[in-house]
Amino acid sequence: MTLLTAMLAAVAASTAAAGNLDVPNALQIADGPALIPDAQLRRAISPAGFWGGTYTTSTNEHVTIYISDSYPQDQAVGQRWANFLASLLHGSEISQVAIYLAPPAQVSQLCGGQDILGCYGENQLIGPGEDQPGITAESVIAHEYGHHIAAHRSNPPWPAVDWGTKRWASYINVCRRTRAHELFPGAETSLIYKFNPGEVFAETYRVLNEQRLGLPITPWLVVDESLQPDTRALQLVQEDVTSPWTSNHTTTLRGTFARRGSSVRTFKVSTPYDGTLATSLRAASGERLRINVHTQTICGARTATLRVTRTAGAGAFSLVVSLP
C-alpha cells in the first residue's frame, strides 16, 4: 500500500460518521455560502477509498465521478451527479475532469486546510458529497468546475486558471487592475481572496448557470461586490466556455513611401483583448524601415498606435500585426 493510499484509507476511516450522500439538484447551485474557501490541489489523488468511475451522461458524454467509501455505494446517485455536471454549461473539458465527492471533514484533509470546502488542480476536483448548513454541495461543485474550465482555456501571456478567460478578463480589466494592485491573481489568503480574478471567474461561472436556470441571482458575497458581473460579463463567460479563444490572429497593413514626401506612416489598430501584440515589417528592395513596436503587452488599452519610419529607399511595404 502506498503512503497516499494509506493516507486516503485513514481519512476515509476517520470520516465514517459521514452524513447522507446528496442527490444533486441543479436548482440548488444558487444556495451557496457567503464565502467559498477553496484551495489549489497540491498533489494527485488516488481513487483508493472511493467508489464510482466513468459514467455516460444524459448528453452522451463521459464524466468520471468518484465517491468516498464513507458513503454507501449507490451507482444511481453517482449517475445523477454525472448528469448534474453535464447540466452545467461546459465544453469538451468535461471528459478530462475527475470529481471526488467526500464528507466535509475529508474534503478539508485532502485539500490541505481546515474548513476548506473544495479544491481543484490538474484535472482533479474535490468537493463535498453532502450539504452543510447554508452550503449546498451543488454550489461548491459548480464553483470548482469553473476553475476546471479556466484551466482548459488559453489567455496568454497569463494562466487563465489564475487570471480568468481571455474575453472575460479583458472586459473586466484584470491586467490593468492587477498592475494597479486592485486584483491579485492566485491569491488564496483571506484578506485578498475576494480580489482574486480566478475566484471571481469561478463565481461568475456559477452565477451564469443560475441565470441559465432562470433562478433569482443570489447576493454577491463570495467575492468583492465591486466585481459583480453585469450582463456583458456573463455573456463573455458563456462565449469563453462554448467558443473558447484559442490564439492570436494576424492582420496586414500596407503602405507606400515615395522618394519625396513623408517618411512616417501611422496606423491605429483595435485591441479588444488583452495579450501580446507582435509586428513584422516587409520592405521593398533597397528600402529600410523601422517600427516603433516589435512586441507589446496589451493591458487595458483598446487601441494601439503603430508607426513605420523610412530610413532609406522607397517603395511599398507591408506591416503584419499579430493581435490577441
GROMACS .gro file of C-alpha atoms in nm:
model
  324
    1MET     CA    1   0.000   0.000   0.000
    2THR     CA    2   0.145   0.339  -0.099
    3LEU     CA    3   0.173   0.622   0.150
    4LEU     CA    4  -0.101   0.812  -0.037
    5THR     CA    5  -0.329   0.508  -0.038
    6ALA     CA    6  -0.274   0.460   0.333
    7MET     CA    7  -0.346   0.828   0.394
    8LEU     CA    8  -0.669   0.811   0.197
    9ALA     CA    9  -0.776   0.498   0.382
   10ALA     CA   10  -0.706   0.667   0.714
   11VAL     CA   11  -0.901   0.974   0.609
   12ALA     CA   12  -1.194   0.757   0.499
   13ALA     CA   13  -1.190   0.574   0.830
   14SER     CA   14  -1.184   0.899   1.024
   15THR     CA   15  -1.497   1.017   0.845
   16ALA     CA   16  -1.707   0.707   0.891
   17ALA     CA   17  -1.974   0.919   1.055
   18ALA     CA   18  -2.045   1.098   0.728
   19GLY     CA   19  -2.393   1.229   0.652
   20ASN     CA   20  -2.604   1.114   0.361
   21LEU     CA   21  -2.472   1.141   0.007
   22ASP     CA   22  -2.659   1.425  -0.159
   23VAL     CA   23  -2.881   1.353  -0.458
   24PRO     CA   24  -2.793   1.655  -0.674
   25ASN     CA   25  -3.049   1.912  -0.778
   26ALA     CA   26  -2.933   2.179  -1.025
   27LEU     CA   27  -3.168   2.432  -0.869
   28GLN     CA   28  -2.954   2.427  -0.555
   29ILE     CA   29  -2.645   2.579  -0.717
   30ALA     CA   30  -2.779   2.916  -0.601
   31ASP     CA   31  -2.767   2.812  -0.236
   32GLY     CA   32  -2.409   2.894  -0.153
   33PRO     CA   33  -2.222   3.042   0.141
   34ALA     CA   34  -2.100   3.397   0.190
   35LEU     CA   35  -1.750   3.263   0.130
   36ILE     CA   36  -1.632   2.955  -0.058
   37PRO     CA   37  -1.290   2.893   0.097
   38ASP     CA   38  -1.119   2.672  -0.155
   39ALA     CA   39  -0.763   2.590  -0.248
   40GLN     CA   40  -0.542   2.463  -0.524
   41LEU     CA   41  -0.499   2.088  -0.505
   42ARG     CA   42  -0.127   2.038  -0.445
   43ARG     CA   43  -0.099   1.662  -0.503
   44ALA     CA   44  -0.264   1.400  -0.717
   45ILE     CA   45  -0.539   1.197  -0.553
   46SER     CA   46  -0.578   0.820  -0.597
   47PRO     CA   47  -0.923   0.662  -0.634
   48ALA     CA   48  -0.835   0.422  -0.350
   49GLY     CA   49  -1.103   0.460  -0.084
   50PHE     CA   50  -1.360   0.580  -0.338
   51TRP     CA   51  -1.622   0.407  -0.549
   52GLY     CA   52  -1.771   0.511  -0.881
   53GLY     CA   53  -1.592   0.553  -1.211
   54THR     CA   54  -1.677   0.683  -1.556
   55TYR     CA   55  -2.045   0.745  -1.628
   56THR     CA   56  -2.218   0.818  -1.958
   57THR     CA   57  -2.430   1.126  -1.909
   58SER     CA   58  -2.773   1.214  -2.040
   59THR     CA   59  -2.590   1.424  -2.303
   60ASN     CA   60  -2.391   1.115  -2.414
   61GLU     CA   61  -2.067   1.247  -2.268
   62HIS     CA   62  -1.831   1.069  -2.031
   63VAL     CA   63  -1.772   1.201  -1.680
   64THR     CA   64  -1.558   1.048  -1.406
   65ILE     CA   65  -1.711   1.061  -1.058
   66TYR     CA   66  -1.551   0.905  -0.750
   67ILE     CA   67  -1.743   0.895  -0.421
   68SER     CA   68  -1.589   0.833  -0.081
   69ASP     CA   69  -1.633   0.490   0.074
   70SER     CA   70  -1.772   0.680   0.372
   71TYR     CA   71  -2.098   0.685   0.174
   72PRO     CA   72  -2.289   0.365   0.093
   73GLN     CA   73  -2.247   0.267  -0.271
   74ASP     CA   74  -2.535   0.372  -0.493
   75GLN     CA   75  -2.448   0.385  -0.862
   76ALA     CA   76  -2.777   0.557  -0.939
   77VAL     CA   77  -2.669   0.856  -0.729
   78GLY     CA   78  -2.329   0.852  -0.899
   79GLN     CA   79  -2.513   0.871  -1.231
   80ARG     CA   80  -2.720   1.163  -1.103
   81TRP     CA   81  -2.401   1.350  -1.016
   82ALA     CA   82  -2.263   1.286  -1.365
   83ASN     CA   83  -2.584   1.421  -1.517
   84PHE     CA   84  -2.570   1.723  -1.286
   85LEU     CA   85  -2.221   1.807  -1.406
   86ALA     CA   86  -2.331   1.773  -1.768
   87SER     CA   87  -2.620   2.011  -1.699
   88LEU     CA   88  -2.371   2.290  -1.625
   89LEU     CA   89  -2.252   2.499  -1.918
   90HIS     CA   90  -1.941   2.320  -2.042
   91GLY     CA   91  -1.721   2.224  -2.334
   92SER     CA   92  -1.505   1.926  -2.422
   93GLU     CA   93  -1.308   1.970  -2.099
   94ILE     CA   94  -1.583   1.781  -1.916
   95SER     CA   95  -1.435   1.447  -2.022
   96GLN     CA   96  -1.098   1.534  -1.867
   97VAL     CA   97  -1.204   1.600  -1.508
   98ALA     CA   98  -1.226   1.352  -1.221
   99ILE     CA   99  -1.468   1.460  -0.949
  100TYR     CA  100  -1.409   1.334  -0.594
  101LEU     CA  101  -1.704   1.370  -0.357
  102ALA     CA  102  -1.637   1.324   0.013
  103PRO     CA  103  -1.767   1.423   0.358
  104PRO     CA  104  -1.669   1.781   0.452
  105ALA     CA  105  -1.403   1.673   0.702
  106GLN     CA  106  -1.239   1.451   0.442
  107VAL     CA  107  -1.252   1.731   0.186
  108SER     CA  108  -1.067   1.960   0.428
  109GLN     CA  109  -0.800   1.697   0.487
  110LEU     CA  110  -0.750   1.614   0.120
  111CYS     CA  111  -0.744   1.982   0.021
  112GLY     CA  112  -0.496   2.067   0.295
  113GLY     CA  113  -0.680   2.313   0.516
  114GLN     CA  114  -0.937   2.330   0.789
  115ASP     CA  115  -1.280   2.445   0.670
  116ILE     CA  116  -1.176   2.424   0.303
  117LEU     CA  117  -1.494   2.346   0.107
  118GLY     CA  118  -1.327   2.226  -0.212
  119CYS     CA  119  -1.015   2.232  -0.425
  120TYR     CA  120  -0.907   2.187  -0.785
  121GLY     CA  121  -0.582   2.105  -0.961
  122GLU     CA  122  -0.457   1.908  -1.261
  123ASN     CA  123  -0.800   1.784  -1.373
  124GLN     CA  124  -0.898   1.669  -1.025
  125LEU     CA  125  -1.182   1.837  -0.837
  126ILE     CA  126  -1.260   1.760  -0.474
  127GLY     CA  127  -1.586   1.875  -0.322
  128PRO     CA  128  -1.846   1.786  -0.062
  129GLY     CA  129  -2.081   1.498  -0.123
  130GLU     CA  130  -2.341   1.643   0.111
  131ASP     CA  131  -2.498   1.973   0.204
  132GLN     CA  132  -2.391   2.168   0.511
  133PRO     CA  133  -2.583   2.442   0.692
  134GLY     CA  134  -2.615   2.727   0.440
  135ILE     CA  135  -2.395   2.548   0.185
  136THR     CA  136  -2.512   2.309  -0.084
  137ALA     CA  137  -2.277   2.061  -0.243
  138GLU     CA  138  -2.405   2.175  -0.584
  139SER     CA  139  -2.295   2.537  -0.530
  140VAL     CA  140  -1.942   2.431  -0.436
  141ILE     CA  141  -1.907   2.185  -0.725
  142ALA     CA  142  -2.034   2.444  -0.976
  143HIS     CA  143  -1.781   2.699  -0.845
  144GLU     CA  144  -1.494   2.450  -0.856
  145TYR     CA  145  -1.588   2.339  -1.206
  146GLY     CA  146  -1.541   2.700  -1.311
  147HIS     CA  147  -1.174   2.655  -1.218
  148HIS     CA  148  -1.157   2.343  -1.436
  149ILE     CA  149  -1.297   2.537  -1.731
  150ALA     CA  150  -1.044   2.817  -1.683
  151ALA     CA  151  -0.760   2.563  -1.661
  152HIS     CA  152  -0.858   2.444  -2.009
  153ARG     CA  153  -0.875   2.788  -2.168
  154SER     CA  154  -0.595   2.996  -2.318
  155ASN     CA  155  -0.519   3.352  -2.209
  156PRO     CA  156  -0.151   3.417  -2.291
  157PRO     CA  157   0.072   3.553  -2.152
  158TRP     CA  158  -0.117   3.474  -1.830
  159PRO     CA  159  -0.256   3.146  -1.692
  160ALA     CA  160  -0.633   3.154  -1.733
  161VAL     CA  161  -0.686   2.948  -1.418
  162ASP     CA  162  -0.548   3.243  -1.217
  163TRP     CA  163  -0.645   3.539  -1.439
  164GLY     CA  164  -0.969   3.417  -1.596
  165THR     CA  165  -1.056   3.352  -1.959
  166LYS     CA  166  -0.948   3.583  -2.242
  167ARG     CA  167  -1.266   3.773  -2.332
  168TRP     CA  168  -1.399   3.800  -1.977
  169ALA     CA  169  -1.063   3.901  -1.825
  170SER     CA  170  -1.015   4.168  -2.091
  171TYR     CA  171  -1.362   4.308  -2.030
  172ILE     CA  172  -1.321   4.345  -1.654
  173ASN     CA  173  -0.963   4.472  -1.697
  174VAL     CA  174  -0.783   4.205  -1.496
  175CYS     CA  175  -0.441   4.309  -1.629
  176ARG     CA  176  -0.479   4.681  -1.565
  177ARG     CA  177  -0.634   4.626  -1.223
  178THR     CA  178  -0.363   4.378  -1.129
  179ARG     CA  179  -0.094   4.631  -1.218
  180ALA     CA  180  -0.281   4.883  -1.003
  181HIS     CA  181  -0.283   4.635  -0.711
  182GLU     CA  182  -0.662   4.614  -0.715
  183LEU     CA  183  -0.674   4.245  -0.812
  184PHE     CA  184  -0.447   3.962  -0.701
  185PRO     CA  185  -0.431   3.659  -0.932
  186GLY     CA  186  -0.367   3.334  -0.748
  187ALA     CA  187  -0.428   3.482  -0.402
  188GLU     CA  188  -0.581   3.239  -0.153
  189THR     CA  189  -0.530   3.427   0.176
  190SER     CA  190  -0.849   3.552   0.336
  191LEU     CA  191  -0.765   3.923   0.316
  192ILE     CA  192  -0.732   3.933  -0.063
  193TYR     CA  193  -0.919   3.617  -0.168
  194LYS     CA  194  -1.220   3.827  -0.269
  195PHE     CA  195  -0.999   4.014  -0.517
  196ASN     CA  196  -0.857   3.704  -0.685
  197PRO     CA  197  -0.975   3.711  -1.050
  198GLY     CA  198  -0.954   3.332  -1.070
  199GLU     CA  199  -1.211   3.312  -0.791
  200VAL     CA  200  -1.417   3.592  -0.948
  201PHE     CA  201  -1.430   3.396  -1.273
  202ALA     CA  202  -1.534   3.074  -1.098
  203GLU     CA  203  -1.809   3.253  -0.909
  204THR     CA  204  -1.924   3.437  -1.223
  205TYR     CA  205  -1.948   3.098  -1.391
  206ARG     CA  206  -2.167   2.970  -1.108
  207VAL     CA  207  -2.391   3.277  -1.138
  208LEU     CA  208  -2.415   3.224  -1.515
  209ASN     CA  209  -2.553   2.878  -1.451
  210GLU     CA  210  -2.805   3.026  -1.208
  211GLN     CA  211  -2.917   3.264  -1.482
  212ARG     CA  212  -2.949   2.984  -1.738
  213LEU     CA  213  -3.183   2.801  -1.500
  214GLY     CA  214  -3.395   3.113  -1.455
  215LEU     CA  215  -3.310   3.133  -1.085
  216PRO     CA  216  -3.309   3.462  -0.894
  217ILE     CA  217  -2.949   3.583  -0.877
  218THR     CA  218  -2.822   3.531  -0.525
  219PRO     CA  219  -2.642   3.804  -0.329
  220TRP     CA  220  -2.284   3.854  -0.446
  221LEU     CA  221  -2.095   3.755  -0.132
  222VAL     CA  222  -1.819   3.513  -0.231
  223VAL     CA  223  -1.600   3.779  -0.393
  224ASP     CA  224  -1.598   4.157  -0.368
  225GLU     CA  225  -1.924   4.332  -0.452
  226SER     CA  226  -1.745   4.566  -0.695
  227LEU     CA  227  -1.673   4.263  -0.916
  228GLN     CA  228  -2.036   4.158  -0.953
  229PRO     CA  229  -2.090   4.062  -1.319
  230ASP     CA  230  -2.311   4.264  -1.547
  231THR     CA  231  -2.494   4.121  -1.846
  232ARG     CA  232  -2.193   4.163  -2.074
  233ALA     CA  233  -1.957   3.986  -1.834
  234LEU     CA  234  -2.193   3.689  -1.816
  235GLN     CA  235  -2.223   3.681  -2.197
  236LEU     CA  236  -1.845   3.676  -2.234
  237VAL     CA  237  -1.805   3.393  -1.986
  238GLN     CA  238  -2.060   3.196  -2.188
  239GLU     CA  239  -1.862   3.265  -2.507
  240ASP     CA  240  -1.538   3.165  -2.338
  241VAL     CA  241  -1.695   2.836  -2.229
  242THR     CA  242  -1.870   2.738  -2.551
  243SER     CA  243  -1.645   2.903  -2.811
  244PRO     CA  244  -1.302   2.944  -2.648
  245TRP     CA  245  -1.045   3.196  -2.766
  246THR     CA  246  -0.753   2.989  -2.896
  247SER     CA  247  -0.481   3.205  -3.049
  248ASN     CA  248  -0.381   3.541  -3.193
  249HIS     CA  249  -0.497   3.642  -3.537
  250THR     CA  250  -0.298   3.844  -3.790
  251THR     CA  251  -0.386   4.145  -3.997
  252THR     CA  252  -0.174   4.300  -4.273
  253LEU     CA  253  -0.145   4.677  -4.316
  254ARG     CA  254   0.003   4.815  -4.636
  255GLY     CA  255   0.153   5.143  -4.745
  256THR     CA  256   0.399   5.308  -4.982
  257PHE     CA  257   0.679   5.558  -4.931
  258ALA     CA  258   0.754   5.783  -5.228
  259ARG     CA  259   1.106   5.909  -5.279
  260ARG     CA  260   0.980   6.254  -5.190
  261GLY     CA  261   0.731   6.318  -4.913
  262SER     CA  262   0.662   6.196  -4.563
  263SER     CA  263   0.887   5.929  -4.416
  264VAL     CA  264   0.641   5.827  -4.144
  265ARG     CA  265   0.319   5.627  -4.167
  266THR     CA  266   0.098   5.582  -3.862
  267PHE     CA  267  -0.162   5.309  -3.814
  268LYS     CA  268  -0.412   5.259  -3.536
  269VAL     CA  269  -0.534   4.906  -3.467
  270SER     CA  270  -0.815   4.790  -3.245
  271THR     CA  271  -0.710   4.575  -2.947
  272PRO     CA  272  -1.031   4.439  -2.792
  273TYR     CA  273  -0.848   4.177  -2.586
  274ASP     CA  274  -0.551   4.192  -2.353
  275GLY     CA  275  -0.248   3.985  -2.450
  276THR     CA  276   0.063   4.011  -2.665
  277LEU     CA  277   0.079   4.220  -2.983
  278ALA     CA  278   0.367   4.147  -3.222
  279THR     CA  279   0.469   4.305  -3.552
  280SER     CA  280   0.688   4.228  -3.851
  281LEU     CA  281   0.779   4.451  -4.148
  282ARG     CA  282   0.831   4.357  -4.511
  283ALA     CA  283   1.004   4.626  -4.714
  284ALA     CA  284   1.072   4.674  -5.084
  285SER     CA  285   1.417   4.605  -5.220
  286GLY     CA  286   1.655   4.878  -5.107
  287GLU     CA  287   1.401   5.019  -4.864
  288ARG     CA  288   1.492   5.039  -4.496
  289LEU     CA  289   1.223   5.076  -4.233
  290ARG     CA  290   1.180   5.067  -3.859
  291ILE     CA  291   0.874   5.012  -3.642
  292ASN     CA  292   0.804   5.167  -3.303
  293VAL     CA  293   0.661   4.843  -3.158
  294HIS     CA  294   0.801   4.493  -3.204
  295THR     CA  295   0.614   4.327  -2.919
  296GLN     CA  296   0.384   4.486  -2.665
  297THR     CA  297   0.162   4.361  -2.385
  298ILE     CA  298  -0.189   4.492  -2.433
  299CYS     CA  299  -0.310   4.573  -2.083
  300GLY     CA  300  -0.636   4.764  -2.081
  301ALA     CA  301  -0.573   4.977  -2.391
  302ARG     CA  302  -0.827   4.918  -2.667
  303THR     CA  303  -0.623   5.069  -2.949
  304ALA     CA  304  -0.253   5.055  -3.034
  305THR     CA  305  -0.060   5.307  -3.240
  306LEU     CA  306   0.199   5.164  -3.479
  307ARG     CA  307   0.443   5.393  -3.653
  308VAL     CA  308   0.655   5.291  -3.953
  309THR     CA  309   0.952   5.516  -4.030
  310ARG     CA  310   1.152   5.507  -4.353
  311THR     CA  311   1.526   5.547  -4.304
  312ALA     CA  312   1.635   5.478  -4.662
  313GLY     CA  313   1.495   5.394  -5.004
  314ALA     CA  314   1.134   5.399  -5.120
  315GLY     CA  315   0.857   5.165  -5.225
  316ALA     CA  316   0.570   4.958  -5.094
  317PHE     CA  317   0.575   4.787  -4.757
  318SER     CA  318   0.354   4.562  -4.550
  319LEU     CA  319   0.316   4.551  -4.175
  320VAL     CA  320   0.194   4.220  -4.034
  321VAL     CA  321   0.036   4.256  -3.691
  322SER     CA  322  -0.042   3.964  -3.461
  323LEU     CA  323  -0.326   4.055  -3.227
  324PRO     CA  324  -0.496   3.874  -2.938
   0.00000   0.00000   0.00000
